[in-house]
Short mmCIF file of C-alpha atoms in Angstrom, two decimals:
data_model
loop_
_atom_site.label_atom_id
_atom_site.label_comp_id
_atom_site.label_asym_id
_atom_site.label_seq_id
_atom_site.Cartn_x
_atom_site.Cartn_y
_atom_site.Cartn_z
CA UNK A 1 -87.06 58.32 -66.85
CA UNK A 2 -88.80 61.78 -67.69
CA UNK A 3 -88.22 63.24 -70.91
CA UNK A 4 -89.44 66.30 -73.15
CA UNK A 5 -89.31 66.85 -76.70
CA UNK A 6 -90.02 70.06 -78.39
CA UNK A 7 -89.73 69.26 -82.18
CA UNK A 8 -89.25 72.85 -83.43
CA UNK A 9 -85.72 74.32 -83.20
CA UNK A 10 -87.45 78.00 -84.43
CA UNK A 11 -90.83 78.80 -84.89
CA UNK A 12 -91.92 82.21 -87.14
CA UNK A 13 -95.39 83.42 -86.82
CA UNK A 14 -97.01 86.92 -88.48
CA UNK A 15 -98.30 89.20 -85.62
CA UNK A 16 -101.84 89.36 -84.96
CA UNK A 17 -101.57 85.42 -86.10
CA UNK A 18 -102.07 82.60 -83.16
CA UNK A 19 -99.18 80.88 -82.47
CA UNK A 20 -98.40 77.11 -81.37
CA UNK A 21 -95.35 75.99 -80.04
CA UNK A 22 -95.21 71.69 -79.91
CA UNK A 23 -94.33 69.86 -77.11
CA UNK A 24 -94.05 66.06 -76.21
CA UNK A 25 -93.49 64.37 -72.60
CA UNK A 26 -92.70 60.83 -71.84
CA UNK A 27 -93.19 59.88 -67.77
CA UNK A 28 -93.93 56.39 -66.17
CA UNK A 29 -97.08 58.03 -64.40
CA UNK A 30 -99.14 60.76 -64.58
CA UNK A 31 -97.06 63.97 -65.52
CA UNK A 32 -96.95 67.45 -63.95
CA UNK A 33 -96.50 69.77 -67.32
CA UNK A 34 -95.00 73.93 -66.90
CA UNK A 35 -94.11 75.88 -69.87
CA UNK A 36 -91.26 78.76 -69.11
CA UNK A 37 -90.32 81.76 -71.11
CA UNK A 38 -86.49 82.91 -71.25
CA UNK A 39 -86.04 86.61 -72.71
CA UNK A 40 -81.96 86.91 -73.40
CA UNK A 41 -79.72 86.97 -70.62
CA UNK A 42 -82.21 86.09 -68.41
CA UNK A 43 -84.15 83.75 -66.03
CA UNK A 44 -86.58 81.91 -67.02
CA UNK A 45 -89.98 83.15 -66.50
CA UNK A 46 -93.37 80.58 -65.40
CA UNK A 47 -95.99 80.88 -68.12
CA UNK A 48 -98.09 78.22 -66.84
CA UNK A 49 -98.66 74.16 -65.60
CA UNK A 50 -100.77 71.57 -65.78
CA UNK A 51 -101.16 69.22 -62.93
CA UNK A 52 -104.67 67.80 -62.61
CA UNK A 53 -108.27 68.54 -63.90
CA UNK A 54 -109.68 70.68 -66.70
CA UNK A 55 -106.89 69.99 -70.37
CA UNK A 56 -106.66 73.68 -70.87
CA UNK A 57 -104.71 75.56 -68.78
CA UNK A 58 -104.67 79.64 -68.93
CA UNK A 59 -101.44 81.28 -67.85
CA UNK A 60 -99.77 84.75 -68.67
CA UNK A 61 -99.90 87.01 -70.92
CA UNK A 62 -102.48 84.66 -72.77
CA UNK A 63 -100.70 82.44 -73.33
CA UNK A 64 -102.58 78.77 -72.80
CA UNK A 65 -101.82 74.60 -73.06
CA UNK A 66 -104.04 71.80 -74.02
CA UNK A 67 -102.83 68.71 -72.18
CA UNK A 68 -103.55 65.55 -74.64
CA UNK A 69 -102.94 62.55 -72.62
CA UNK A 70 -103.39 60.36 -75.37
CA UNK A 71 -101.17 62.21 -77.58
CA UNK A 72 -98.76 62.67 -74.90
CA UNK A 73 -98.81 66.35 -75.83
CA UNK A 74 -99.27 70.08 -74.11
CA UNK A 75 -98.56 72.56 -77.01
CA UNK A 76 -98.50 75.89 -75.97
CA UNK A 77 -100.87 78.17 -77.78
CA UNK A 78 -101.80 82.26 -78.26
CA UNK A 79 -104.58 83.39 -80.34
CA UNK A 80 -102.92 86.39 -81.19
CA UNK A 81 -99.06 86.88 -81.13
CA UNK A 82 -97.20 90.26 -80.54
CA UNK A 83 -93.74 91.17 -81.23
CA UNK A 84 -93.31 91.13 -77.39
CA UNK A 85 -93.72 87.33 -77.24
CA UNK A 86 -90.43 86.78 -79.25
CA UNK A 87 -88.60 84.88 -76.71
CA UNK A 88 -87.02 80.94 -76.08
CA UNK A 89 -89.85 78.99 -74.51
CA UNK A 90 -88.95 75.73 -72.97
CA UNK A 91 -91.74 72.92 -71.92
CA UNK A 92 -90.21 71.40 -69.02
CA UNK A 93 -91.98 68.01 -66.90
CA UNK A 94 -91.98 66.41 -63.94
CA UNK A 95 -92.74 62.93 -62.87
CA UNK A 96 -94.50 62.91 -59.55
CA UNK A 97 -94.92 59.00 -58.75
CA UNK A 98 -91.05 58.99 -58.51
CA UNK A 99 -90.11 59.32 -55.25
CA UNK A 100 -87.82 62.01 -54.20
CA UNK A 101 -87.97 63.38 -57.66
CA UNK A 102 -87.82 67.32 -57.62
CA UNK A 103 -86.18 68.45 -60.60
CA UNK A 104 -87.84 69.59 -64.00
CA UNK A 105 -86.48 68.40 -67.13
CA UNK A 106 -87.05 70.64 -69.75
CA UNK A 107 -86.89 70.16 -73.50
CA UNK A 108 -84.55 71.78 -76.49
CA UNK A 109 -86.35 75.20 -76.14
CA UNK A 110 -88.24 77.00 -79.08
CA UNK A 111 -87.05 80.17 -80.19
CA UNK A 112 -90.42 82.01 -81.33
CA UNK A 113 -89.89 85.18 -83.73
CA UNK A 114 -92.95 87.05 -84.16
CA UNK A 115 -92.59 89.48 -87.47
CA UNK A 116 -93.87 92.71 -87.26
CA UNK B 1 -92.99 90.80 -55.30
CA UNK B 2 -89.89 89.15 -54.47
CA UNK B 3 -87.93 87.25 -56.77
CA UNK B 4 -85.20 85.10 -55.99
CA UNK B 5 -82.21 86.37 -55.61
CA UNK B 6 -78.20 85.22 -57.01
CA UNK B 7 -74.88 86.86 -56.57
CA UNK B 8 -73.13 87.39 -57.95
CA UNK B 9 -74.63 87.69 -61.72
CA UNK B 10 -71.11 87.50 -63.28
CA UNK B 11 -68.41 85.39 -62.19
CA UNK B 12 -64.62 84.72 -64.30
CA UNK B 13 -62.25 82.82 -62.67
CA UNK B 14 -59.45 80.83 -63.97
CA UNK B 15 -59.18 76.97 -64.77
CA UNK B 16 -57.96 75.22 -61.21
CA UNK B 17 -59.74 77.76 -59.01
CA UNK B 18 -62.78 77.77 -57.10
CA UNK B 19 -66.26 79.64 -56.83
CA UNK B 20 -68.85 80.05 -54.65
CA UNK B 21 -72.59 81.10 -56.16
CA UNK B 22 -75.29 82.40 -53.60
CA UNK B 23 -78.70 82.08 -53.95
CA UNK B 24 -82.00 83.70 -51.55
CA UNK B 25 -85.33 82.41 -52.13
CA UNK B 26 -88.26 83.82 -52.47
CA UNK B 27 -89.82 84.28 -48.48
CA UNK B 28 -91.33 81.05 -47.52
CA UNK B 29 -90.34 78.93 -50.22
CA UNK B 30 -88.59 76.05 -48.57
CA UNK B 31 -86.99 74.44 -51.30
CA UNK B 32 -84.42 75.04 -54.03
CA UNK B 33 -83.27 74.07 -56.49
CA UNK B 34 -79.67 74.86 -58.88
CA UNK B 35 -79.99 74.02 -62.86
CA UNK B 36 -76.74 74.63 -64.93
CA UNK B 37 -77.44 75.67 -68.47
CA UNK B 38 -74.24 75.32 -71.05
CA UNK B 39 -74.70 77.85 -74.35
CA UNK B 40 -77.74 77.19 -76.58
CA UNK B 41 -78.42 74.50 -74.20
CA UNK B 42 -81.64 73.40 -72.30
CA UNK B 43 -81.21 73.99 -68.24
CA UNK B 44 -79.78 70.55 -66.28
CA UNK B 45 -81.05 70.03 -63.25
CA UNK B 46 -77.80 69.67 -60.81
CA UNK B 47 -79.15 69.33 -56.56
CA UNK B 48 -82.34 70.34 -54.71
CA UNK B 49 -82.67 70.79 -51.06
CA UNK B 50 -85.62 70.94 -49.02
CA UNK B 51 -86.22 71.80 -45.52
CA UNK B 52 -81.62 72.38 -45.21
CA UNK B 53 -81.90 68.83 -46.37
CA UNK B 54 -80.54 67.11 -49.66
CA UNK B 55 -83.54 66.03 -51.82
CA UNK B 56 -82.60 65.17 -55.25
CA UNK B 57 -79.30 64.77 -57.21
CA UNK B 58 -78.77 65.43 -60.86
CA UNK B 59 -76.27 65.24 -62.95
CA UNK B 60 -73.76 67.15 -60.63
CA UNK B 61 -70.18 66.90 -60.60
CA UNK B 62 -68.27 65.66 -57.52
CA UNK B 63 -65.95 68.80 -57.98
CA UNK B 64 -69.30 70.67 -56.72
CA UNK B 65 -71.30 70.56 -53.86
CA UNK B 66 -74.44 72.56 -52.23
CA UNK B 67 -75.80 73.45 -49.14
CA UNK B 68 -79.00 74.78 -47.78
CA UNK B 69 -78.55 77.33 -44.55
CA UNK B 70 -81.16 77.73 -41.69
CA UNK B 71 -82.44 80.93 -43.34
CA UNK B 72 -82.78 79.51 -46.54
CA UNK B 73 -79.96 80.28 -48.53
CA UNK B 74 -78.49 77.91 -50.69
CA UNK B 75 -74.65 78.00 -51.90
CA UNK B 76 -73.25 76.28 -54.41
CA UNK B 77 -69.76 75.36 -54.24
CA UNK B 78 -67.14 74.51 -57.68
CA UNK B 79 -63.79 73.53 -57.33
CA UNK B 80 -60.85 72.73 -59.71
CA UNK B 81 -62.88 74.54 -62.18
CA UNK B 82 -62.83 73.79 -65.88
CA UNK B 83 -63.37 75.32 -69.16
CA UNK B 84 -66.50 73.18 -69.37
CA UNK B 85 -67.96 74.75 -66.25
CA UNK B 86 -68.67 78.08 -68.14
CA UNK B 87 -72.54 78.53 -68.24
CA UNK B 88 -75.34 80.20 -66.39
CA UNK B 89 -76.47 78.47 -63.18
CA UNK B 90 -80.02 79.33 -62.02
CA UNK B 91 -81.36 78.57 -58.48
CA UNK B 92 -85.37 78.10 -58.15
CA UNK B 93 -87.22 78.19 -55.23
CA UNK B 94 -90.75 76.66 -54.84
CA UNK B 95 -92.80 76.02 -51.52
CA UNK B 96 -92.86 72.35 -50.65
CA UNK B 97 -95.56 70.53 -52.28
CA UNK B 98 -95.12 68.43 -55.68
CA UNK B 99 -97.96 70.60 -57.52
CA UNK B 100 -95.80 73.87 -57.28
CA UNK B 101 -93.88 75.70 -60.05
CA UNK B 102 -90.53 76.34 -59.60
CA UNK B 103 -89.36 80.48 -59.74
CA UNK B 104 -86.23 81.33 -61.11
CA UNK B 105 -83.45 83.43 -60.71
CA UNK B 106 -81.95 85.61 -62.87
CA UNK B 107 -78.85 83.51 -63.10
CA UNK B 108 -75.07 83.62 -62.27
CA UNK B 109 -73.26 83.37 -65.55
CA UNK B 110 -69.91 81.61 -64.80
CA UNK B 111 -66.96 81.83 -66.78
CA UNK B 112 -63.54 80.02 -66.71
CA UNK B 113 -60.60 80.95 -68.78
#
């Protein structure tokens, strides 16, 4: 089974400060990471994935991951946060050596406040 | 560029009745998938079709069921609804391929009184 944990109900970062948001994954093979952004009463938005090759992946908005496969771990990082990143973020995996598995599962979701 | 597409975006409907929630994918994207998210809850992955075909199966109730038309559409179908069924329900659309990400919907948000 493929499972996410993302330890931190809230997270509260200064702007201008980088922010981290923590995520774990547990799959039987090699995993296929995404983080996703959810601004209130709506969708969720792709930020970025990791599937193969270099640990640090660059999405949107600058936001970027750091796979740790030894850690089991792909926190999601900023350098520099602005009040406009105050959203829900959810990590979300998916096990690819199961066959006929589509579906994400996604973790508890972070709610990120960034104070002016 | 084109987003995926739901309707409605609000639904109410009473326990006992039924409900039907559309969903248009993004051109070319040949599979989708429908995620149910309760209040301050994570999404739940629920079906996924590919190619009009069934691919995966969640954690979806036999009340509901889900179809994937020849244009690409996907309906999902609830019966005998419940108080319990009150949530948003996203479709996602990908192209086929493991390594892509899945784009959402804005979401039908379902309630049942």
């Amino acid at each position: 089974a493929q499972s996410v944990a993302q330890p931190e109900d809230q997270v509260n970062v200064a702007e201008g400060n980088p922010l981290t948001v923590k995520c774990t994954y547990s799959v039987s093979g090699n995993p296929y990471l995404f983080w996703y952004v959810q601004y209130p009463n709506r969708g969720l938005q792709f930020l970025l994935k990791y599937i193969t090759g270099d640990n640090l992946v660059k999405g949107s908005y600058g936001f970027e991951a750091e796979f740790n496969k030894s850690q089991t771990s792909f926190h999601l990082k900023k350098p520099s946060a602005l009040v406009s990143d105050s959203a829900l973020y959810f990590c979300a995996v998916r096990d690819p050596s199961n066959f006929g598995n589509e579906k994400l599962t996604f973790g508890t979701g972070t709610r990120l406040t960034i104070i002016p | 560029a084109a987003g995926v597409i739901q309707s409605p975006r609000h639904l109410i409907k009473e326990k006992r009745e039924t409900a039907t929630l559309k969903c248009y994918p993004i051109p070319r994207h040949d599979t989708v998938y429908w995620y149910q998210q309760g209040p301050g809850q994570d999404p739940q992955f629920l079906i996924s079709f590919y190619e009009k075909m069934q691919s995966d199966k969640g954690s979806i109730p036999d009340r509901f069921s889900a179809q994937q038309f020849s244009d690409y559409h996907s309906e999902l179908n609830m019966s005998s609804l419940e108080l319990g069924d009150s949530a948003l329900y996203f479709c996602a659309s990908s192209p086929s391929g493991r390594g892509y990400e899945q784009y959402f919907g804005p979401g039908t948000r379902l309630t049942v009184t």
